[in-house]
PDB file of C-alpha atoms (C1' of nucleotides) in Angstrom:
ATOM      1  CA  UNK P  18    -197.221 108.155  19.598  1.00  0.00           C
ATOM      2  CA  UNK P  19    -193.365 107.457  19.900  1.00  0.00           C
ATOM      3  CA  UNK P  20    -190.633 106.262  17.707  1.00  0.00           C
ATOM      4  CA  UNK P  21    -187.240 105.124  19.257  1.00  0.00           C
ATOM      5  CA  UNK P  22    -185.688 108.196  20.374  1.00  0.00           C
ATOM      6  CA  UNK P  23    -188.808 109.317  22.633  1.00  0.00           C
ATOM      7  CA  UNK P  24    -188.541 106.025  24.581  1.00  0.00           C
ATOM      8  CA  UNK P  25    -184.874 106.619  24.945  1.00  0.00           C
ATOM      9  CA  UNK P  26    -185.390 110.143  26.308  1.00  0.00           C
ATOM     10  CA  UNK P  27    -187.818 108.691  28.582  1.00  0.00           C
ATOM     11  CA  UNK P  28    -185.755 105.844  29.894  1.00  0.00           C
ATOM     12  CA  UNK P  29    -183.295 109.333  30.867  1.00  0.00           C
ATOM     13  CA  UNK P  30    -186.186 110.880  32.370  1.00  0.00           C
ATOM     14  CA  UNK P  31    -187.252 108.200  34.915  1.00  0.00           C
ATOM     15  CA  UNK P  32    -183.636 107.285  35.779  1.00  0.00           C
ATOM     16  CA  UNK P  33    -183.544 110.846  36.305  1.00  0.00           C
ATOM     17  CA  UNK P  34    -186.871 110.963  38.110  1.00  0.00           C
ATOM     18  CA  UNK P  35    -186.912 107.561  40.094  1.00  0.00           C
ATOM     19  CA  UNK P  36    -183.002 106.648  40.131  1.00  0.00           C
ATOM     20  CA  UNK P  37    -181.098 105.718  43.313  1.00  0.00           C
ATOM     21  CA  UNK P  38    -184.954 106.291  45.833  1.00  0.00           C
ATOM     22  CA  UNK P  39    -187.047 103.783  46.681  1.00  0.00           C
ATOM     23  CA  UNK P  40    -190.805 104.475  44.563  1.00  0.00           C
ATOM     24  CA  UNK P  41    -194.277 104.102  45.360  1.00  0.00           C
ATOM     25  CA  UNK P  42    -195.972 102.100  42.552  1.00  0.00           C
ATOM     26  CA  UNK P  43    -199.414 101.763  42.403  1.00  0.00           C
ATOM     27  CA  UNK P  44    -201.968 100.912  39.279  1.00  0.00           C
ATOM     28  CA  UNK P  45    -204.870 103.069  39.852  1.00  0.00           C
ATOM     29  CA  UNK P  46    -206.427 101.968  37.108  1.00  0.00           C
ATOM     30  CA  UNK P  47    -205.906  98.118  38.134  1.00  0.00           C
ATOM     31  CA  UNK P  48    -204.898  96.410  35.215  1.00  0.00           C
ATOM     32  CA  UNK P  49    -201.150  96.404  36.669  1.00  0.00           C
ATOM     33  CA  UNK P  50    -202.256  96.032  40.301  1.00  0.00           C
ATOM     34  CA  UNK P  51    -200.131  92.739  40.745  1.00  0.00           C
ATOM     35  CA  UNK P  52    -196.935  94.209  38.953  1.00  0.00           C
ATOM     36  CA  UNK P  53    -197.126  97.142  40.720  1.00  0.00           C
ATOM     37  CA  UNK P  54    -196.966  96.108  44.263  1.00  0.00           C
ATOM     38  CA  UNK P  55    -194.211  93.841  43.551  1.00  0.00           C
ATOM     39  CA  UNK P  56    -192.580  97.083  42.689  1.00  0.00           C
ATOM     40  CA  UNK P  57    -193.255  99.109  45.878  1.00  0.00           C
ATOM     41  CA  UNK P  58    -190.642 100.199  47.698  1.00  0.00           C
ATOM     42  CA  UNK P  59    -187.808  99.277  45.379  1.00  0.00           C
ATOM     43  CA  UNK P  60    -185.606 101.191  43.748  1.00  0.00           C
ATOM     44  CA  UNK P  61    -185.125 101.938  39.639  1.00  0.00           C
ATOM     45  CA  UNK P  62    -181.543 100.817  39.518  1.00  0.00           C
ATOM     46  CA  UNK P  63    -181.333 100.806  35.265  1.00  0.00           C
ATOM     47  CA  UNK P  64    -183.462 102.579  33.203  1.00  0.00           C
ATOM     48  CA  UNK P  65    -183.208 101.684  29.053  1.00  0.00           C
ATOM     49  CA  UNK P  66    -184.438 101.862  25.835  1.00  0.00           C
ATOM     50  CA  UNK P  67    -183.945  99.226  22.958  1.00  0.00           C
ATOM     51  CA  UNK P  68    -185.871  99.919  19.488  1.00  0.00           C
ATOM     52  CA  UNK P  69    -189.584 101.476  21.045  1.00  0.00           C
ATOM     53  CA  UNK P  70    -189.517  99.502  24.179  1.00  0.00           C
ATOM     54  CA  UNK P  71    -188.510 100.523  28.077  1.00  0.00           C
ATOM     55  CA  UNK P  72    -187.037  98.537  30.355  1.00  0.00           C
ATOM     56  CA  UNK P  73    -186.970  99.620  34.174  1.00  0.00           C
ATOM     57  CA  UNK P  74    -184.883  97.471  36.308  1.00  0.00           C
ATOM     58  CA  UNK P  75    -186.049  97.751  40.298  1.00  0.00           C
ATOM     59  CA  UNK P  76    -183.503  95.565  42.068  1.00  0.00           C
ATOM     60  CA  UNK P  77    -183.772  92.889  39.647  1.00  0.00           C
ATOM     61  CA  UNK P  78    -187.142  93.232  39.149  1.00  0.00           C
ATOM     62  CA  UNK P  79    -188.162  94.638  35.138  1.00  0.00           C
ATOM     63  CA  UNK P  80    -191.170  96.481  34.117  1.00  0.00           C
ATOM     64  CA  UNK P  81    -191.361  96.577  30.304  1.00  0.00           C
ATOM     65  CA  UNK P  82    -193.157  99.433  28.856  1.00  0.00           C
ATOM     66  CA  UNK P  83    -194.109  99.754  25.338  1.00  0.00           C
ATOM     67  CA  UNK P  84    -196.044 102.908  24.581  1.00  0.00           C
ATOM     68  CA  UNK P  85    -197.785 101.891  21.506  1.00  0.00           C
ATOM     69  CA  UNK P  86    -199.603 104.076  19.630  1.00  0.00           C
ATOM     70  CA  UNK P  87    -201.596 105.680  22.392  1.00  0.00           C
ATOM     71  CA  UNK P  88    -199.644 105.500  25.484  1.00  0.00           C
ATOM     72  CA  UNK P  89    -197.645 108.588  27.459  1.00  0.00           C
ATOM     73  CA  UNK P  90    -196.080 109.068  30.199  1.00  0.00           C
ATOM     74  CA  UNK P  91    -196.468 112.382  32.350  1.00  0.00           C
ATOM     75  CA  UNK P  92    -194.433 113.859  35.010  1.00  0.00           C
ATOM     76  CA  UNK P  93    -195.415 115.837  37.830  1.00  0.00           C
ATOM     77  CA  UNK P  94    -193.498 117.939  40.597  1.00  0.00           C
ATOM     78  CA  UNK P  95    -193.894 117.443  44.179  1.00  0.00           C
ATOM     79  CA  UNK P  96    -195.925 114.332  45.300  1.00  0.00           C
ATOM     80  CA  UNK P  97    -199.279 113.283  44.260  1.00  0.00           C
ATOM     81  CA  UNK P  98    -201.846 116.395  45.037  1.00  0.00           C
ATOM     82  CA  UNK P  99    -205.758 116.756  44.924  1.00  0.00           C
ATOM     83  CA  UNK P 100    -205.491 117.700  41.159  1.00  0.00           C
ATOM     84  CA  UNK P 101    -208.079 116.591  38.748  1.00  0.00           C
ATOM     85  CA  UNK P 102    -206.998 114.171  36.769  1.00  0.00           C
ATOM     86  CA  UNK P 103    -207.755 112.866  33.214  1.00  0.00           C
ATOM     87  CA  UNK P 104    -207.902 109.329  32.079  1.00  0.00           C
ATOM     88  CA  UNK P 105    -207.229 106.118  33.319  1.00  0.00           C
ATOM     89  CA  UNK P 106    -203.912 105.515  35.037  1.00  0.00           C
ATOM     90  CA  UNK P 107    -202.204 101.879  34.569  1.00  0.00           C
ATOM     91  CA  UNK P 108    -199.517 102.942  36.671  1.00  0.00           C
ATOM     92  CA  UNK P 109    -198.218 106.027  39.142  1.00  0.00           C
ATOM     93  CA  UNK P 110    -194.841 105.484  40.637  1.00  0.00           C
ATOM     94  CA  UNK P 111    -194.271 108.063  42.906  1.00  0.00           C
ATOM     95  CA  UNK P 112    -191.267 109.453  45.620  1.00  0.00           C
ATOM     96  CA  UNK P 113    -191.228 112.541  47.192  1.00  0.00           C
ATOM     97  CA  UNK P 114    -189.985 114.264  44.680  1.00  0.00           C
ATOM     98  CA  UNK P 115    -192.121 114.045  42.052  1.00  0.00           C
ATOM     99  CA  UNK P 116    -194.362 111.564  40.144  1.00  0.00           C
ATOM    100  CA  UNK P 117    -195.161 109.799  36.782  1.00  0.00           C
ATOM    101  CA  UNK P 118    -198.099 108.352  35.612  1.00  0.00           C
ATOM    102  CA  UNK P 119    -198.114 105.913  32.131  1.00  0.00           C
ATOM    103  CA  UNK P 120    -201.815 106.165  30.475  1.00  0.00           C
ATOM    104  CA  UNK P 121    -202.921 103.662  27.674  1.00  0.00           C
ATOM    105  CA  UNK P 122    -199.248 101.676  26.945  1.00  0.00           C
ATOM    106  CA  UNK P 123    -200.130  98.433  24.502  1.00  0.00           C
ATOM    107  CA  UNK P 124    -198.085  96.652  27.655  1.00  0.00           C
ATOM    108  CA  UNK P 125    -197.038  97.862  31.370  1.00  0.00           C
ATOM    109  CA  UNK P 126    -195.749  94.258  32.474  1.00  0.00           C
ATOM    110  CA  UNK P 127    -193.378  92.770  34.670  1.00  0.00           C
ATOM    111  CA  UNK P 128    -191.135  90.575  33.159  1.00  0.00           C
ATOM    112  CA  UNK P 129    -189.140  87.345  34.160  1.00  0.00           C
ATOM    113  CA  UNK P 130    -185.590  87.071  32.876  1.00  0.00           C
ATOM    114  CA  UNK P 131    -186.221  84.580  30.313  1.00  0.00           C
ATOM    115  CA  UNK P 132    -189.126  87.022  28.550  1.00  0.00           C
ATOM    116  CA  UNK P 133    -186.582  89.430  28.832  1.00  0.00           C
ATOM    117  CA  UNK P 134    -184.268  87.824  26.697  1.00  0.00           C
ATOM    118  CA  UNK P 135    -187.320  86.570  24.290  1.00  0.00           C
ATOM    119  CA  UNK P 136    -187.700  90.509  23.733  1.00  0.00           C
ATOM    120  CA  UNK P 137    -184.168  91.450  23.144  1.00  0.00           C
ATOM    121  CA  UNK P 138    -183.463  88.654  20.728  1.00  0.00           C
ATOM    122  CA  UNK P 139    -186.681  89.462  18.948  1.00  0.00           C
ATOM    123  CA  UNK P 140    -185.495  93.101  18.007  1.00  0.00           C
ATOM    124  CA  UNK P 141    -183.053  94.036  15.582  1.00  0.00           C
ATOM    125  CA  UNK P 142    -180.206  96.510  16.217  1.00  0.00           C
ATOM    126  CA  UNK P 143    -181.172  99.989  17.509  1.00  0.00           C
ATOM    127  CA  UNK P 144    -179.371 103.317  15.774  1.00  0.00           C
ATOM    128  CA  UNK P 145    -179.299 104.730  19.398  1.00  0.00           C
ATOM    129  CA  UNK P 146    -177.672 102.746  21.036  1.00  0.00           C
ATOM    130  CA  UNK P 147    -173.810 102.050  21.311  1.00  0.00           C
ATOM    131  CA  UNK P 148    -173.632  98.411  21.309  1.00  0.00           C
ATOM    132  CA  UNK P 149    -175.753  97.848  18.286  1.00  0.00           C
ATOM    133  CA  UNK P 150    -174.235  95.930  15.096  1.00  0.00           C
ATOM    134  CA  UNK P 151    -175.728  96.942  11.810  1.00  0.00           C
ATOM    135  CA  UNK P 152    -174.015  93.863  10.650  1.00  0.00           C
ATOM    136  CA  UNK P 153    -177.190  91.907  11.693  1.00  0.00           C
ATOM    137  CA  UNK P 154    -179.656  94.514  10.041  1.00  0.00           C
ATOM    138  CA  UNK P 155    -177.279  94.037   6.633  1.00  0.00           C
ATOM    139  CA  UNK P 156    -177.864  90.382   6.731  1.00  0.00           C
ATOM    140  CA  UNK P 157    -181.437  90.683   7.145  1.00  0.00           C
ATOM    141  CA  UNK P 158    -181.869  93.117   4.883  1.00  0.00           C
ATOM    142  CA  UNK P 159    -180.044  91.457   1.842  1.00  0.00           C
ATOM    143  CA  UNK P 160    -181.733  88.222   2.259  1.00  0.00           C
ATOM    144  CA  UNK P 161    -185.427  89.901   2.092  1.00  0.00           C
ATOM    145  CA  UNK P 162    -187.267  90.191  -1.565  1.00  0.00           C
ATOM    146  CA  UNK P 163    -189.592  92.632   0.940  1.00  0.00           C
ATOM    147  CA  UNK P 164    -189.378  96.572   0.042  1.00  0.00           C
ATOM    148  CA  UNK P 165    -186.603  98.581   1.945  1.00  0.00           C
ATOM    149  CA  UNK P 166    -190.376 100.881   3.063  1.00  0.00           C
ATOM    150  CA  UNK P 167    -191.431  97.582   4.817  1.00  0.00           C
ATOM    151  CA  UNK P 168    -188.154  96.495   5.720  1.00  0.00           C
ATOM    152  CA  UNK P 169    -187.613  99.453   8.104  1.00  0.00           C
ATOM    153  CA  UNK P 170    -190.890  99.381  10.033  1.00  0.00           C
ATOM    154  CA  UNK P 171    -189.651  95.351  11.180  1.00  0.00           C
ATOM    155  CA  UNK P 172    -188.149  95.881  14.362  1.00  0.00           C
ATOM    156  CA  UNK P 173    -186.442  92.570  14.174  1.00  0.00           C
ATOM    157  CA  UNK P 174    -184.515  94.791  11.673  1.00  0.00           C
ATOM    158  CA  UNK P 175    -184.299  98.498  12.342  1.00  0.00           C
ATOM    159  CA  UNK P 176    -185.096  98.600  16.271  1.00  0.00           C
ATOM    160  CA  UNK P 177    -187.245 101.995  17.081  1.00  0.00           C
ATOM    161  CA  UNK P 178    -187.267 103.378  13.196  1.00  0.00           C
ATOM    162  CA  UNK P 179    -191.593 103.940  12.869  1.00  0.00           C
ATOM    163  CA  UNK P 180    -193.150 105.820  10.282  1.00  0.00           C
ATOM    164  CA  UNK P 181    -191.584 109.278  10.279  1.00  0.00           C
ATOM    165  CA  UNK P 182    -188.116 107.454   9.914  1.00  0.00           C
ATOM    166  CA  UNK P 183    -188.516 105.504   7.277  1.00  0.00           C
ATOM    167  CA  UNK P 184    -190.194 108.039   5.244  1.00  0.00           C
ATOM    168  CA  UNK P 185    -187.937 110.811   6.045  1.00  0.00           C
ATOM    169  CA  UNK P 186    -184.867 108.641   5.636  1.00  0.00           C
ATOM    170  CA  UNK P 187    -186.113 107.693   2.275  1.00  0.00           C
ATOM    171  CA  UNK P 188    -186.349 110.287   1.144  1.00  0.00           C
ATOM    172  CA  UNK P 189    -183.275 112.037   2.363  1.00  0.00           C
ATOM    173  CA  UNK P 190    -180.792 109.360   0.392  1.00  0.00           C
ATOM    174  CA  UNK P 191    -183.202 109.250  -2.653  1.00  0.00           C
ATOM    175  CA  UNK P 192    -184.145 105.421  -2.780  1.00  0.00           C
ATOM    176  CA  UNK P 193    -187.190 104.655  -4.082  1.00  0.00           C
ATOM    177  CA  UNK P 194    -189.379 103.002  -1.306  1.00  0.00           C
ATOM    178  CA  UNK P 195    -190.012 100.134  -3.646  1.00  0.00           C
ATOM    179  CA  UNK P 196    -186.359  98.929  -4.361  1.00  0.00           C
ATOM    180  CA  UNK P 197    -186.745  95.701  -2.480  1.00  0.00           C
ATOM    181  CA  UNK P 198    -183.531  94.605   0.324  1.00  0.00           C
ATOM    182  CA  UNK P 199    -182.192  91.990  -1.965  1.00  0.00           C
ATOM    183  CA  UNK P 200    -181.193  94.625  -4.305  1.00  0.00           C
ATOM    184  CA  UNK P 201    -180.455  97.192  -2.155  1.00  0.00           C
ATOM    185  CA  UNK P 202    -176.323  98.608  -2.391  1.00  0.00           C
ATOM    186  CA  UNK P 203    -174.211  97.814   0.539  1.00  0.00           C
ATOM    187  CA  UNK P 204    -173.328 101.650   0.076  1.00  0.00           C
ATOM    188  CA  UNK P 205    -176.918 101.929   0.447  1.00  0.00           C
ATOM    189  CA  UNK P 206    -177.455 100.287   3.272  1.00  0.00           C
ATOM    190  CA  UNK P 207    -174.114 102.151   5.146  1.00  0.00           C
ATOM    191  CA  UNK P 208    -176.191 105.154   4.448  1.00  0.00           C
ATOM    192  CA  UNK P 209    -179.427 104.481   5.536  1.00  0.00           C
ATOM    193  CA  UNK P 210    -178.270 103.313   8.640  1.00  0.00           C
ATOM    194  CA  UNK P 211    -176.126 106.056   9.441  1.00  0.00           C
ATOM    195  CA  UNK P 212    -178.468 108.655   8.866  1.00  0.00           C
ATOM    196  CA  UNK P 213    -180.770 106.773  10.587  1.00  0.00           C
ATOM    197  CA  UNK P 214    -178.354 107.131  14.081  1.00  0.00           C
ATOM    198  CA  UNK P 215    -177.720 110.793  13.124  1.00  0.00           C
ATOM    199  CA  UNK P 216    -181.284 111.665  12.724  1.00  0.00           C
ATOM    200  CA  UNK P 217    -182.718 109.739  15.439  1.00  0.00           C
ATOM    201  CA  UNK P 218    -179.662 110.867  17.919  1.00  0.00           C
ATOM    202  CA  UNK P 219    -180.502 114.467  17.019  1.00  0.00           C
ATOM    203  CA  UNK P 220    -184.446 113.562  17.137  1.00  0.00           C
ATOM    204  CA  UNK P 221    -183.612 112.132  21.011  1.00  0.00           C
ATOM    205  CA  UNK P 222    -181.850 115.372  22.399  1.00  0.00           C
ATOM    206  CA  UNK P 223    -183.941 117.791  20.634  1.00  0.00           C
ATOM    207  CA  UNK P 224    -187.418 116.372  21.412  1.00  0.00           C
ATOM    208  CA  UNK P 225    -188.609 116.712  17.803  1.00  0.00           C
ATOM    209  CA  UNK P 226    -187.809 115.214  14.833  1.00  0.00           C
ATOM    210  CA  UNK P 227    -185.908 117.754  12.289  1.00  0.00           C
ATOM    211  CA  UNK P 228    -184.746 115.882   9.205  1.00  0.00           C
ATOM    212  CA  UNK P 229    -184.335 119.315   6.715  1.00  0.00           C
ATOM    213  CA  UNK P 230    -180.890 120.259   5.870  1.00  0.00           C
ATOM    214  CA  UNK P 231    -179.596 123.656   6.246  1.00  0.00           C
ATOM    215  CA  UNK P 232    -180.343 124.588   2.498  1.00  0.00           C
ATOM    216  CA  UNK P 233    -183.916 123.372   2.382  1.00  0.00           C
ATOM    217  CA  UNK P 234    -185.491 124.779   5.740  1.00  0.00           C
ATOM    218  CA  UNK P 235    -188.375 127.433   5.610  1.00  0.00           C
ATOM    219  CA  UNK P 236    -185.755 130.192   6.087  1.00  0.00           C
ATOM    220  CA  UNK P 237    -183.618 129.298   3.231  1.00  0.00           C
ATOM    221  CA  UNK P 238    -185.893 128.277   0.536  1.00  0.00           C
ATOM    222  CA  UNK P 239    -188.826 131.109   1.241  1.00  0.00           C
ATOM    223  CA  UNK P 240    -191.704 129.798   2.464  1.00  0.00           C
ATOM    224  CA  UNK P 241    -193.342 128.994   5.639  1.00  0.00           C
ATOM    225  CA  UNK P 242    -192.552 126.747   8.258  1.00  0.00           C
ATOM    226  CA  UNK P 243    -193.992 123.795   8.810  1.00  0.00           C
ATOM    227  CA  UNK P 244    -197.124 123.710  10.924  1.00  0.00           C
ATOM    228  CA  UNK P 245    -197.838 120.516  11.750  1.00  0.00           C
ATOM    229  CA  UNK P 246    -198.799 118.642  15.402  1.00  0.00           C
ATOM    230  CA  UNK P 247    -195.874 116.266  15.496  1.00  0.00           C
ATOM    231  CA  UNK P 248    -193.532 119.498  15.408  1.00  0.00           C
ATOM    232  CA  UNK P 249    -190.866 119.159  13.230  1.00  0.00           C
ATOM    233  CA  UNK P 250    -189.503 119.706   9.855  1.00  0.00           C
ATOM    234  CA  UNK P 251    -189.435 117.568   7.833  1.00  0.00           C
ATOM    235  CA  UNK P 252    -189.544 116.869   3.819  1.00  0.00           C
ATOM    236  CA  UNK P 253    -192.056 114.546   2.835  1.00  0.00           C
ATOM    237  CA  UNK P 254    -194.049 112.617   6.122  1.00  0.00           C
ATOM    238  CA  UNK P 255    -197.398 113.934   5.871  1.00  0.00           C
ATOM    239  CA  UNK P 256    -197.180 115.943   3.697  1.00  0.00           C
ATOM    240  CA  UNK P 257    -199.673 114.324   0.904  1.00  0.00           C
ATOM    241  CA  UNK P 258    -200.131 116.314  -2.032  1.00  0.00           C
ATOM    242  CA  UNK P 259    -197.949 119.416  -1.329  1.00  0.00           C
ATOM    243  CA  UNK P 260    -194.827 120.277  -3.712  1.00  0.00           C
ATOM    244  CA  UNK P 261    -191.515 118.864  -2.832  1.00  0.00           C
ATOM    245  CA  UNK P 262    -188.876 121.150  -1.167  1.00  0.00           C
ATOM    246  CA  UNK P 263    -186.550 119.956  -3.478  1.00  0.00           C
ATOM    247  CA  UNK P 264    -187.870 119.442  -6.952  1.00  0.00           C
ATOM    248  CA  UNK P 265    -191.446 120.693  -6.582  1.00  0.00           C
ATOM    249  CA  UNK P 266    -193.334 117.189  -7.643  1.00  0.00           C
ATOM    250  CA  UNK P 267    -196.168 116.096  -5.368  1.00  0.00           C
ATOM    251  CA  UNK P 268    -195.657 114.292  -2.330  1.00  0.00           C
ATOM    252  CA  UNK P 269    -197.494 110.674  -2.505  1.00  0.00           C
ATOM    253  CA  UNK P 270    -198.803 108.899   0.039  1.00  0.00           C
ATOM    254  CA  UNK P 271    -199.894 105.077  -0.123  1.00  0.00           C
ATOM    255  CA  UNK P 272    -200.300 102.457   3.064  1.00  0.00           C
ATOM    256  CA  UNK P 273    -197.169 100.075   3.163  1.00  0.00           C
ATOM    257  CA  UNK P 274    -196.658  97.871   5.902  1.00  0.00           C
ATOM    258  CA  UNK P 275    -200.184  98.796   7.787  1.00  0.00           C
ATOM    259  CA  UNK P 276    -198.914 102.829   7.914  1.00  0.00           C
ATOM    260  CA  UNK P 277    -198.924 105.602   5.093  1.00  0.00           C
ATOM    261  CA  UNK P 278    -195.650 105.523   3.516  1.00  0.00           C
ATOM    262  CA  UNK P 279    -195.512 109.373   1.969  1.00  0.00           C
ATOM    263  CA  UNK P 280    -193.026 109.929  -0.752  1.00  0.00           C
ATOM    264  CA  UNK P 281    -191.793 112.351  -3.531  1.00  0.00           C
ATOM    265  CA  UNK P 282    -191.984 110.366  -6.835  1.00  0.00           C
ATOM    266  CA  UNK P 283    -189.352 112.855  -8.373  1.00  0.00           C
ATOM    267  CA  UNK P 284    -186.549 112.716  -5.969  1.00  0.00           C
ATOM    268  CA  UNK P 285    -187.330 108.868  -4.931  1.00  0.00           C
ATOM    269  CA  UNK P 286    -187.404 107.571  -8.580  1.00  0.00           C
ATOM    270  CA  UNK P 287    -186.700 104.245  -9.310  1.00  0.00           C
TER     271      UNK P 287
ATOM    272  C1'  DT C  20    -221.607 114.349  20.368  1.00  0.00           C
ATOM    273  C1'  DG C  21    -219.740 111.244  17.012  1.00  0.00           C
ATOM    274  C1'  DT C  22    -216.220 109.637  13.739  1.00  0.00           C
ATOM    275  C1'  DC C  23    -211.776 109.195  12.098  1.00  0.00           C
ATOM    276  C1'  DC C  24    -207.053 109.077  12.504  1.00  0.00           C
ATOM    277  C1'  DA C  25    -202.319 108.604  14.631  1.00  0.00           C
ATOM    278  C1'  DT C  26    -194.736 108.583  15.616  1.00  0.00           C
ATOM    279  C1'  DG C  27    -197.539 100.781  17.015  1.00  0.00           C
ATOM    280  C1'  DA C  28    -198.037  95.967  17.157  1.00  0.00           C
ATOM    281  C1'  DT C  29    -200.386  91.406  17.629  1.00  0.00           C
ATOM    282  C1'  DC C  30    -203.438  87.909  16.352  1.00  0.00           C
ATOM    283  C1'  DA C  31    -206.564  85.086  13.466  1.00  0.00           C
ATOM    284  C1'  DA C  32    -207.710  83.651   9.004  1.00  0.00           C
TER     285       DA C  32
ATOM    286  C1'  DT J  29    -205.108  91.372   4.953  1.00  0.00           C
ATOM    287  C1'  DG J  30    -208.281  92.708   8.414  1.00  0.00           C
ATOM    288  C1'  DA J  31    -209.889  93.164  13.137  1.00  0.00           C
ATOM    289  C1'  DT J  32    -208.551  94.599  17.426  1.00  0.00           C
ATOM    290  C1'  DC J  33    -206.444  97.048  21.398  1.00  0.00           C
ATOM    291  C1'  DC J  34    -205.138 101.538  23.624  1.00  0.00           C
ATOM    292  C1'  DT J  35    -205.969 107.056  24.220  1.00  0.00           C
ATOM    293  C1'  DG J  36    -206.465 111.730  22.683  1.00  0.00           C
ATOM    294  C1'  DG J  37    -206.925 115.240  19.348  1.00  0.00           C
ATOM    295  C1'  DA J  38    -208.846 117.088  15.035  1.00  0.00           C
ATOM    296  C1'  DC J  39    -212.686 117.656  12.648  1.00  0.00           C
ATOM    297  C1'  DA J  40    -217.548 117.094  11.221  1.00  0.00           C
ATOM    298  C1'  DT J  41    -222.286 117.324  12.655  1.00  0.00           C
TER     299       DT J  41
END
DNA sequence: TGTCCATGATCAA
DNA sequence: TGATCCTGGACAT
């Protein structure tokens, strides 16, 4: 269940895995069978994130991996061994160092130049990466009578911000989740997008996503940390209900664009 | 054992 | 807007 930064964390880890040696690829589970063999034998020679999407060059030929909401990958020292496993496996690339295996992704394809460059015109710019212009996001943004909460779950906008982002974000800059992008500041917009590269950056090397500042964590205000499955501290996302660590009001939740947006109607007002 | 839900996205209507 | 796909974990029964 991955926003941006996981994807770019795991285009490190198979570059680190699977760069510079030829890989085994196989789809156990079928569905990839003809992508796969095409593969075999080749070697990753880029491995890349842009917004929530993977792209594994082998000699010119791309797999593009998008997780979803279900998929993961898992690595494994050593070569493939006798252990049980779990699942159904649309793809195992393998060497002899180690292997990975991709369960459940919403697509595991390969992908001819030309769909490659449908894809990456399709997405907006990406906070993680370097040669992103939030020039493009601005324009989009200002044109839109849409919500800024809706406005940052469209990738053709804010490439690899999901759900925790945009509520997180939000929240940390005090805009109300309503205001829609026509009327949003430029001022505004500068912010959001460059907390939006800080957090996510920091959300990529970490392995979590932390969005709490210093003077609001468990430690400073007095009361327990967060427990929560995702892992990380954070002020408002999921957290339906509960008091504020800022002003105390109750967190709201309500479903904008197809995901709960969760908010604090005191900090966020209008 | 079954149901619901999730850091996502597409498609039909 | 709703149905659907994908998988696994939490929770109810």
């Amino acid at each position: 269940m991955p926003e941006g930064h996981v994807i770019h964390r795991l285009a490190r880890v198979y570059a680190d895995a699977f760069g510079g040696l030829p890989s085994r690829s196989t789809s156990p589970q079928g569905r990839f069978a003809d992508g796969a063999a095409e593969i075999d034998g080749r070697v990753l020679t880029l491995a890349e994130a842009v917004g929530k999407h993977l792209l594994l060059e082998f000699e010119g030929r791309c797999v593009h991996v998008h997780l979803g909401m279900a998929g993961r990958s898992t690595f494994y020292a050593g070569p493939p061994d006798d252990r049980p496993l779990t699942g159904v496996i649309r793809w195992r690339l393998e060497n002899d160092r180690e292997w990975a295996d991709l369960r459940g992704p919403a697509a595991c394809e390969l992908l001819a130049p030309q769909a490659r460059e449908r894809l990456l015109h399709r997405l907006g710019p990406d906070p993680l990466r370097e040669d992103s212009d939030p020039e493009i996001a601005w324009t989009r943004v200002r044109a839109s009578r849409r919500s800024v909460a809706e406005l940052l779950m469209d990738q053709r906008m804010f490439a690899g911000v999901g759900n925790i982002f945009r509520a997180e974000v939000l929240f940390r800059l005090g805009v109300d989740p309503r205001l829609p992008g026509r009327d949003v500041p430029r001022e505004t917009f500068e912010e959001i997008w460059s907390d939006l590269e800080e957090l996510m950056a920091r959300a990529c090397a970490v392995g979590r996503i932390d969005t709490v500042r210093a003077e609001h964590l468990p430690e400073a205000m007095g009361r327990p940390p967060r427990v929560d499955r995702h892992g990380g501290e954070v002020y408002v996302y999921r957290r339906e209900g509960q008091p504020c660590h800022v002003c105390g009001t109750a967190i709201e939740a309500r479903v904008v664009a197809a995901r709960n947006l969760f908010w604090c109607p005191g900090c966020q007002a209008p």
